[in-house]
PDB file of C-alpha atoms in Angstrom:
ATOM      1  CA  LYS A  23       0.000   0.000   0.000  1.00 70.00           C
ATOM      2  CA  ALA A  24       1.380   3.403  -0.890  1.00 81.00           C
ATOM      3  CA  GLY A  25       2.029   5.755   2.018  1.00 92.00           C
ATOM      4  CA  VAL A  26       0.859   9.303   2.504  1.00 95.00           C
ATOM      5  CA  THR A  27       2.144  11.546  -0.255  1.00 96.00           C
ATOM      6  CA  GLN A  28       2.513  15.296  -0.150  1.00 96.00           C
ATOM      7  CA  THR A  29       3.205  17.655  -3.000  1.00 97.00           C
ATOM      8  CA  PRO A  30       5.200  19.664  -3.540  1.00 97.00           C
ATOM      9  CA  ARG A  31       8.047  18.657  -1.228  1.00 95.00           C
ATOM     10  CA  TYR A  32       9.656  22.095  -1.295  1.00 96.00           C
ATOM     11  CA  LEU A  33       8.217  25.499  -2.021  1.00 96.00           C
ATOM     12  CA  ILE A  34       9.595  29.028  -1.978  1.00 97.00           C
ATOM     13  CA  LYS A  35       7.173  31.950  -1.956  1.00 97.00           C
ATOM     14  CA  THR A  36       7.316  35.657  -1.176  1.00 97.00           C
ATOM     15  CA  ARG A  37       5.342  37.595   1.398  1.00 97.00           C
ATOM     16  CA  GLY A  38       1.785  38.345   0.378  1.00 97.00           C
ATOM     17  CA  GLN A  39       1.486  35.421  -2.007  1.00 97.00           C
ATOM     18  CA  GLN A  40      -0.771  32.448  -1.445  1.00 97.00           C
ATOM     19  CA  VAL A  41       0.074  28.772  -1.556  1.00 98.00           C
ATOM     20  CA  THR A  42      -1.777  25.468  -1.904  1.00 98.00           C
ATOM     21  CA  LEU A  43      -0.374  22.225  -0.541  1.00 98.00           C
ATOM     22  CA  SER A  44      -1.713  18.807  -1.446  1.00 98.00           C
ATOM     23  CA  CYS A  45      -1.976  15.561   0.487  1.00 98.00           C
ATOM     24  CA  SER A  46      -3.013  12.115  -0.727  1.00 97.00           C
ATOM     25  CA  PRO A  47      -3.836   9.793   2.177  1.00 96.00           C
ATOM     26  CA  ILE A  48      -3.341   6.063   2.317  1.00 94.00           C
ATOM     27  CA  SER A  49      -6.012   4.290   0.312  1.00 93.00           C
ATOM     28  CA  GLY A  50      -9.093   3.688   2.461  1.00 90.00           C
ATOM     29  CA  HIS A  51      -8.224   6.335   5.054  1.00 91.00           C
ATOM     30  CA  ARG A  52     -10.964   8.896   5.555  1.00 91.00           C
ATOM     31  CA  SER A  53      -9.311  11.229   8.051  1.00 91.00           C
ATOM     32  CA  VAL A  54      -6.656  13.758   7.092  1.00 94.00           C
ATOM     33  CA  SER A  55      -4.992  16.056   9.609  1.00 93.00           C
ATOM     34  CA  TRP A  56      -2.611  18.931   8.922  1.00 96.00           C
ATOM     35  CA  TYR A  57       0.188  20.162  11.185  1.00 95.00           C
ATOM     36  CA  GLN A  58       2.709  22.970  11.127  1.00 96.00           C
ATOM     37  CA  GLN A  59       6.162  22.154  12.456  1.00 93.00           C
ATOM     38  CA  THR A  60       8.701  24.857  13.312  1.00 91.00           C
ATOM     39  CA  PRO A  61      11.844  24.733  15.478  1.00 84.00           C
ATOM     40  CA  GLY A  62      10.432  27.285  17.908  1.00 77.00           C
ATOM     41  CA  GLN A  63       6.817  26.122  18.236  1.00 79.00           C
ATOM     42  CA  GLY A  64       7.148  22.397  17.629  1.00 82.00           C
ATOM     43  CA  LEU A  65       4.253  20.514  16.074  1.00 87.00           C
ATOM     44  CA  GLN A  66       1.007  22.488  15.991  1.00 90.00           C
ATOM     45  CA  PHE A  67      -2.337  21.132  14.870  1.00 90.00           C
ATOM     46  CA  LEU A  68      -4.015  23.039  12.049  1.00 94.00           C
ATOM     47  CA  PHE A  69      -7.191  21.100  11.251  1.00 91.00           C
ATOM     48  CA  GLU A  70      -8.658  17.684  10.630  1.00 91.00           C
ATOM     49  CA  TYR A  71     -10.985  16.605   7.845  1.00 93.00           C
ATOM     50  CA  PHE A  72     -13.111  13.494   7.902  1.00 90.00           C
ATOM     51  CA  SER A  73     -15.373  12.513   5.025  1.00 89.00           C
ATOM     52  CA  GLU A  74     -15.074  16.001   3.465  1.00 93.00           C
ATOM     53  CA  THR A  75     -16.052  17.781   6.712  1.00 92.00           C
ATOM     54  CA  GLN A  76     -13.781  19.765   8.981  1.00 92.00           C
ATOM     55  CA  ARG A  77     -14.086  18.066  12.372  1.00 85.00           C
ATOM     56  CA  ASN A  78     -11.402  19.826  14.395  1.00 84.00           C
ATOM     57  CA  LYS A  79      -9.552  23.083  14.104  1.00 88.00           C
ATOM     58  CA  GLY A  80      -6.472  24.414  15.855  1.00 88.00           C
ATOM     59  CA  ASN A  81      -5.709  28.010  16.800  1.00 89.00           C
ATOM     60  CA  PHE A  82      -4.559  29.405  13.491  1.00 94.00           C
ATOM     61  CA  PRO A  83      -5.804  32.555  11.752  1.00 95.00           C
ATOM     62  CA  GLY A  84      -8.345  32.406   8.960  1.00 95.00           C
ATOM     63  CA  ARG A  85      -5.558  32.738   6.377  1.00 97.00           C
ATOM     64  CA  PHE A  86      -5.114  29.007   6.835  1.00 97.00           C
ATOM     65  CA  SER A  87      -7.854  26.939   5.258  1.00 97.00           C
ATOM     66  CA  GLY A  88      -8.338  23.489   3.902  1.00 97.00           C
ATOM     67  CA  ARG A  89     -10.688  21.136   2.187  1.00 97.00           C
ATOM     68  CA  GLN A  90     -11.123  17.470   1.514  1.00 97.00           C
ATOM     69  CA  PHE A  91     -12.396  15.882  -1.655  1.00 96.00           C
ATOM     70  CA  SER A  92     -14.641  12.859  -2.090  1.00 95.00           C
ATOM     71  CA  ASN A  93     -11.585  10.641  -2.714  1.00 93.00           C
ATOM     72  CA  SER A  94     -10.194  11.792   0.691  1.00 94.00           C
ATOM     73  CA  ARG A  95      -7.385  13.816  -0.899  1.00 97.00           C
ATOM     74  CA  SER A  96      -6.915  17.077   0.939  1.00 98.00           C
ATOM     75  CA  GLU A  97      -5.556  20.500   0.159  1.00 98.00           C
ATOM     76  CA  MET A  98      -4.381  23.217   2.489  1.00 98.00           C
ATOM     77  CA  ASN A  99      -4.276  26.860   1.474  1.00 98.00           C
ATOM     78  CA  VAL A 100      -2.435  29.736   3.085  1.00 97.00           C
ATOM     79  CA  SER A 101      -3.266  33.202   1.838  1.00 95.00           C
ATOM     80  CA  THR A 102      -1.302  36.440   2.289  1.00 96.00           C
ATOM     81  CA  LEU A 103       1.859  34.628   3.327  1.00 97.00           C
ATOM     82  CA  GLU A 104       3.947  36.004   6.182  1.00 97.00           C
ATOM     83  CA  LEU A 105       7.589  35.299   7.013  1.00 96.00           C
ATOM     84  CA  GLY A 106       6.437  33.375  10.084  1.00 95.00           C
ATOM     85  CA  ASP A 107       4.596  30.876   7.894  1.00 97.00           C
ATOM     86  CA  SER A 108       7.921  29.324   6.910  1.00 97.00           C
ATOM     87  CA  ALA A 109       7.678  25.793   8.264  1.00 97.00           C
ATOM     88  CA  LEU A 110       7.372  22.116   7.507  1.00 95.00           C
ATOM     89  CA  TYR A 111       3.723  21.290   6.853  1.00 97.00           C
ATOM     90  CA  LEU A 112       2.825  17.720   7.673  1.00 96.00           C
ATOM     91  CA  CYS A 113      -0.186  15.758   6.609  1.00 96.00           C
ATOM     92  CA  ALA A 114      -1.353  12.640   8.443  1.00 93.00           C
ATOM     93  CA  SER A 115      -4.022  10.148   7.512  1.00 93.00           C
ATOM     94  CA  SER A 116      -5.958   7.654   9.581  1.00 89.00           C
ATOM     95  CA  PRO A 117      -8.724   5.148   8.900  1.00 84.00           C
ATOM     96  CA  ALA A 118     -11.048   6.993  11.263  1.00 73.00           C
ATOM     97  CA  GLY A 119     -11.030  10.389  12.941  1.00 61.00           C
ATOM     98  CA  GLN A 120      -8.898  11.610  15.815  1.00 57.00           C
ATOM     99  CA  ASP A 121     -11.593  10.368  18.167  1.00 58.00           C
ATOM    100  CA  SER A 122     -10.412   6.840  17.595  1.00 61.00           C
ATOM    101  CA  TYR A 123      -7.336   5.053  18.839  1.00 61.00           C
ATOM    102  CA  ASN A 124      -6.069   4.622  15.322  1.00 70.00           C
ATOM    103  CA  GLU A 125      -2.507   5.458  14.504  1.00 80.00           C
ATOM    104  CA  GLN A 126      -1.867   8.472  12.332  1.00 86.00           C
ATOM    105  CA  PHE A 127       0.364   7.872   9.311  1.00 90.00           C
ATOM    106  CA  PHE A 128       2.454  10.854   8.322  1.00 93.00           C
ATOM    107  CA  GLY A 129       3.675  12.060   4.972  1.00 94.00           C
ATOM    108  CA  PRO A 130       7.183  13.444   4.433  1.00 93.00           C
ATOM    109  CA  GLY A 131       5.957  17.025   4.608  1.00 94.00           C
ATOM    110  CA  THR A 132       6.150  20.125   2.449  1.00 96.00           C
ATOM    111  CA  ARG A 133       8.937  22.536   3.359  1.00 96.00           C
ATOM    112  CA  LEU A 134       7.606  26.074   2.775  1.00 97.00           C
ATOM    113  CA  THR A 135      10.008  29.004   2.784  1.00 97.00           C
ATOM    114  CA  VAL A 136       8.585  32.521   2.696  1.00 97.00           C
ATOM    115  CA  LEU A 137      11.010  35.260   1.620  1.00 96.00           C
TER     116      LEU A 137
ATOM    117  CA  ALA B  15      -8.238  20.581  29.438  1.00 71.00           C
ATOM    118  CA  GLN B  16      -5.590  18.152  28.323  1.00 77.00           C
ATOM    119  CA  SER B  17      -1.899  19.016  28.096  1.00 86.00           C
ATOM    120  CA  VAL B  18       1.411  17.223  27.766  1.00 91.00           C
ATOM    121  CA  THR B  19       4.881  18.274  28.942  1.00 94.00           C
ATOM    122  CA  GLN B  20       8.112  16.718  27.807  1.00 96.00           C
ATOM    123  CA  LEU B  21      10.530  17.519  30.574  1.00 96.00           C
ATOM    124  CA  ASP B  22      13.741  17.539  28.534  1.00 95.00           C
ATOM    125  CA  SER B  23      14.312  19.265  25.211  1.00 94.00           C
ATOM    126  CA  HIS B  24      17.547  17.284  24.677  1.00 96.00           C
ATOM    127  CA  VAL B  25      18.797  13.991  26.096  1.00 98.00           C
ATOM    128  CA  SER B  26      22.300  12.707  25.416  1.00 98.00           C
ATOM    129  CA  VAL B  27      23.341   9.118  26.186  1.00 98.00           C
ATOM    130  CA  SER B  28      26.186   6.850  25.175  1.00 97.00           C
ATOM    131  CA  GLU B  29      25.553   3.939  22.858  1.00 97.00           C
ATOM    132  CA  GLY B  30      24.677   0.821  24.851  1.00 97.00           C
ATOM    133  CA  THR B  31      23.373   2.727  27.900  1.00 98.00           C
ATOM    134  CA  PRO B  32      19.713   3.075  28.935  1.00 98.00           C
ATOM    135  CA  VAL B  33      17.426   5.739  27.507  1.00 98.00           C
ATOM    136  CA  LEU B  34      14.797   7.644  29.514  1.00 98.00           C
ATOM    137  CA  LEU B  35      12.608  10.292  27.873  1.00 98.00           C
ATOM    138  CA  ARG B  36      10.177  11.899  30.293  1.00 98.00           C
ATOM    139  CA  CYS B  37       6.603  12.891  29.635  1.00 97.00           C
ATOM    140  CA  ASN B  38       3.973  14.217  32.047  1.00 96.00           C
ATOM    141  CA  TYR B  39       0.374  14.739  31.063  1.00 93.00           C
ATOM    142  CA  SER B  40      -2.625  16.535  32.446  1.00 88.00           C
ATOM    143  CA  SER B  41      -6.053  15.088  31.797  1.00 79.00           C
ATOM    144  CA  SER B  42      -9.444  15.346  33.421  1.00 72.00           C
ATOM    145  CA  TYR B  43     -10.296  11.803  32.438  1.00 74.00           C
ATOM    146  CA  SER B  44      -8.532   8.581  31.519  1.00 74.00           C
ATOM    147  CA  PRO B  45      -6.288   9.569  28.613  1.00 81.00           C
ATOM    148  CA  SER B  46      -4.924   7.845  25.558  1.00 86.00           C
ATOM    149  CA  LEU B  47      -1.205   8.442  25.169  1.00 91.00           C
ATOM    150  CA  PHE B  48       1.204   7.937  22.292  1.00 93.00           C
ATOM    151  CA  TRP B  49       4.892   8.245  21.527  1.00 96.00           C
ATOM    152  CA  TYR B  50       5.968   9.172  17.998  1.00 95.00           C
ATOM    153  CA  VAL B  51       9.501   9.328  16.599  1.00 96.00           C
ATOM    154  CA  GLN B  52      10.842  11.577  13.845  1.00 94.00           C
ATOM    155  CA  HIS B  53      14.179  10.649  12.303  1.00 92.00           C
ATOM    156  CA  PRO B  54      16.088  13.381  10.436  1.00 84.00           C
ATOM    157  CA  ASN B  55      14.515  14.045   7.048  1.00 76.00           C
ATOM    158  CA  LYS B  56      11.952  11.301   7.598  1.00 80.00           C
ATOM    159  CA  GLY B  57       8.278  11.282   8.482  1.00 82.00           C
ATOM    160  CA  LEU B  58       6.802  10.790  11.945  1.00 91.00           C
ATOM    161  CA  GLN B  59       6.222   7.186  12.975  1.00 92.00           C
ATOM    162  CA  LEU B  60       4.204   5.713  15.842  1.00 92.00           C
ATOM    163  CA  LEU B  61       6.395   4.021  18.472  1.00 95.00           C
ATOM    164  CA  LEU B  62       3.696   2.857  20.867  1.00 94.00           C
ATOM    165  CA  LYS B  63       0.317   3.759  22.331  1.00 90.00           C
ATOM    166  CA  TYR B  64      -1.539   3.375  25.638  1.00 89.00           C
ATOM    167  CA  THR B  65      -5.302   2.964  25.503  1.00 80.00           C
ATOM    168  CA  SER B  66      -6.227   1.876  29.051  1.00 74.00           C
ATOM    169  CA  ALA B  67      -5.223  -1.761  28.692  1.00 74.00           C
ATOM    170  CA  ALA B  68      -1.866  -2.875  30.169  1.00 84.00           C
ATOM    171  CA  THR B  69       0.022  -0.054  31.876  1.00 89.00           C
ATOM    172  CA  LEU B  70       3.362  -1.240  30.455  1.00 94.00           C
ATOM    173  CA  VAL B  71       3.294  -0.792  26.720  1.00 94.00           C
ATOM    174  CA  LYS B  72       5.852  -2.284  24.367  1.00 95.00           C
ATOM    175  CA  GLY B  73       6.626  -0.593  21.086  1.00 94.00           C
ATOM    176  CA  ILE B  74       8.869  -0.967  18.109  1.00 94.00           C
ATOM    177  CA  ASN B  75      12.684  -0.985  18.160  1.00 93.00           C
ATOM    178  CA  GLY B  76      12.848  -2.149  21.784  1.00 96.00           C
ATOM    179  CA  PHE B  77      11.142   0.899  23.293  1.00 97.00           C
ATOM    180  CA  GLU B  78       8.535   0.685  26.018  1.00 97.00           C
ATOM    181  CA  ALA B  79       6.580   3.110  28.177  1.00 97.00           C
ATOM    182  CA  GLU B  80       4.800   2.795  31.484  1.00 95.00           C
ATOM    183  CA  PHE B  81       1.560   4.621  32.262  1.00 93.00           C
ATOM    184  CA  LYS B  82       1.580   5.801  35.893  1.00 93.00           C
ATOM    185  CA  LYS B  83      -1.697   7.434  36.805  1.00 90.00           C
ATOM    186  CA  SER B  84      -0.563   8.479  40.299  1.00 91.00           C
ATOM    187  CA  GLU B  85       2.379  10.364  38.806  1.00 93.00           C
ATOM    188  CA  THR B  86       0.554  11.441  35.607  1.00 93.00           C
ATOM    189  CA  SER B  87       3.566  10.222  33.665  1.00 95.00           C
ATOM    190  CA  PHE B  88       4.192   8.201  30.520  1.00 96.00           C
ATOM    191  CA  HIS B  89       7.978   7.970  30.296  1.00 98.00           C
ATOM    192  CA  LEU B  90       9.656   6.254  27.342  1.00 98.00           C
ATOM    193  CA  THR B  91      12.535   3.872  28.014  1.00 98.00           C
ATOM    194  CA  LYS B  92      14.917   1.567  26.210  1.00 98.00           C
ATOM    195  CA  PRO B  93      17.471  -0.675  27.967  1.00 97.00           C
ATOM    196  CA  SER B  94      20.316  -0.101  25.505  1.00 97.00           C
ATOM    197  CA  ALA B  95      20.644   2.808  23.095  1.00 97.00           C
ATOM    198  CA  HIS B  96      21.669   2.296  19.494  1.00 97.00           C
ATOM    199  CA  MET B  97      23.078   4.890  17.129  1.00 96.00           C
ATOM    200  CA  SER B  98      19.975   4.511  14.960  1.00 95.00           C
ATOM    201  CA  ASP B  99      17.827   5.765  17.872  1.00 97.00           C
ATOM    202  CA  ALA B 100      19.083   9.312  17.337  1.00 96.00           C
ATOM    203  CA  ALA B 101      15.902  11.221  16.499  1.00 96.00           C
ATOM    204  CA  GLU B 102      13.271  13.521  17.949  1.00 95.00           C
ATOM    205  CA  TYR B 103      10.566  11.932  20.104  1.00 97.00           C
ATOM    206  CA  PHE B 104       7.097  13.312  20.730  1.00 96.00           C
ATOM    207  CA  CYS B 105       4.697  12.443  23.527  1.00 96.00           C
ATOM    208  CA  VAL B 106       1.055  12.896  22.527  1.00 92.00           C
ATOM    209  CA  VAL B 107      -2.199  12.849  24.493  1.00 89.00           C
ATOM    210  CA  ARG B 108      -5.634  12.461  22.969  1.00 82.00           C
ATOM    211  CA  GLY B 109      -8.019  15.022  24.333  1.00 70.00           C
ATOM    212  CA  PRO B 110     -11.501  16.354  23.702  1.00 61.00           C
ATOM    213  CA  SER B 111     -12.177  19.367  21.534  1.00 57.00           C
ATOM    214  CA  GLY B 112     -15.841  20.149  21.729  1.00 56.00           C
ATOM    215  CA  SER B 113     -17.675  16.987  20.796  1.00 53.00           C
ATOM    216  CA  ASN B 114     -14.663  15.507  19.068  1.00 62.00           C
ATOM    217  CA  TYR B 115     -11.148  14.576  20.034  1.00 69.00           C
ATOM    218  CA  GLN B 116      -7.813  16.069  19.148  1.00 74.00           C
ATOM    219  CA  LEU B 117      -4.225  14.963  19.507  1.00 81.00           C
ATOM    220  CA  ILE B 118      -2.186  17.306  21.708  1.00 85.00           C
ATOM    221  CA  TRP B 119       1.550  17.149  21.039  1.00 89.00           C
ATOM    222  CA  GLY B 120       4.470  17.706  23.382  1.00 92.00           C
ATOM    223  CA  ALA B 121       7.323  19.988  22.338  1.00 92.00           C
ATOM    224  CA  GLY B 122       9.599  17.049  21.544  1.00 94.00           C
ATOM    225  CA  THR B 123      12.825  15.640  22.966  1.00 96.00           C
ATOM    226  CA  LYS B 124      15.908  15.328  20.792  1.00 96.00           C
ATOM    227  CA  LEU B 125      17.786  12.126  21.610  1.00 97.00           C
ATOM    228  CA  ILE B 126      21.524  12.282  20.949  1.00 97.00           C
ATOM    229  CA  ILE B 127      23.562   9.080  20.967  1.00 97.00           C
ATOM    230  CA  LYS B 128      27.273   9.358  21.676  1.00 96.00           C
ATOM    231  CA  PRO B 129      29.528   6.649  20.207  1.00 93.00           C
TER     232      PRO B 129
END
């Protein structure tokens, strides 16, 4: 079974631009969660989608948004990029939502650099 | 509210000596706890999980953790460190967010193995 894939792996943008990151979960997984990882803040939860519905949301501004498609693939969008948005963005998939005991399977991440 | 504290940001041990990574949690109910590992330039991987069954949980690569309710701790141990154990380790607690649940991540502990 193929693992979680994220595209692109690396991205360089400038302040004020917007960016869209993509995540393809493991086949059959219906839950996709997004995280931001930075050296200073560690791993921070952005949001979780389950069957095309946002079930959980972390404490990020409205510039961060996401969606999930009927095939469980998910996209994350960041508008009006700021320097502080530079981070590794991780996607994780799971058979069920975060309210289960299921393990989350992580992708390799997208490294976003904002100049 | 749920929270998790990893007591050491860095732990350095010699190869062949025991490893202890400390994690304390705060939870208003019986929690589910996880340890994840992140090797350099690799994705996050589940090491082990506690879901209210046996208090001593065995994971992959010889790691284990003991759930101690009286001490609100879930420390990760390994009898003998190997060079390949050098990585960052995250303690995670599953907590409620409204009517759903959310994974709450510790800040991480970097494990350094000296030859």
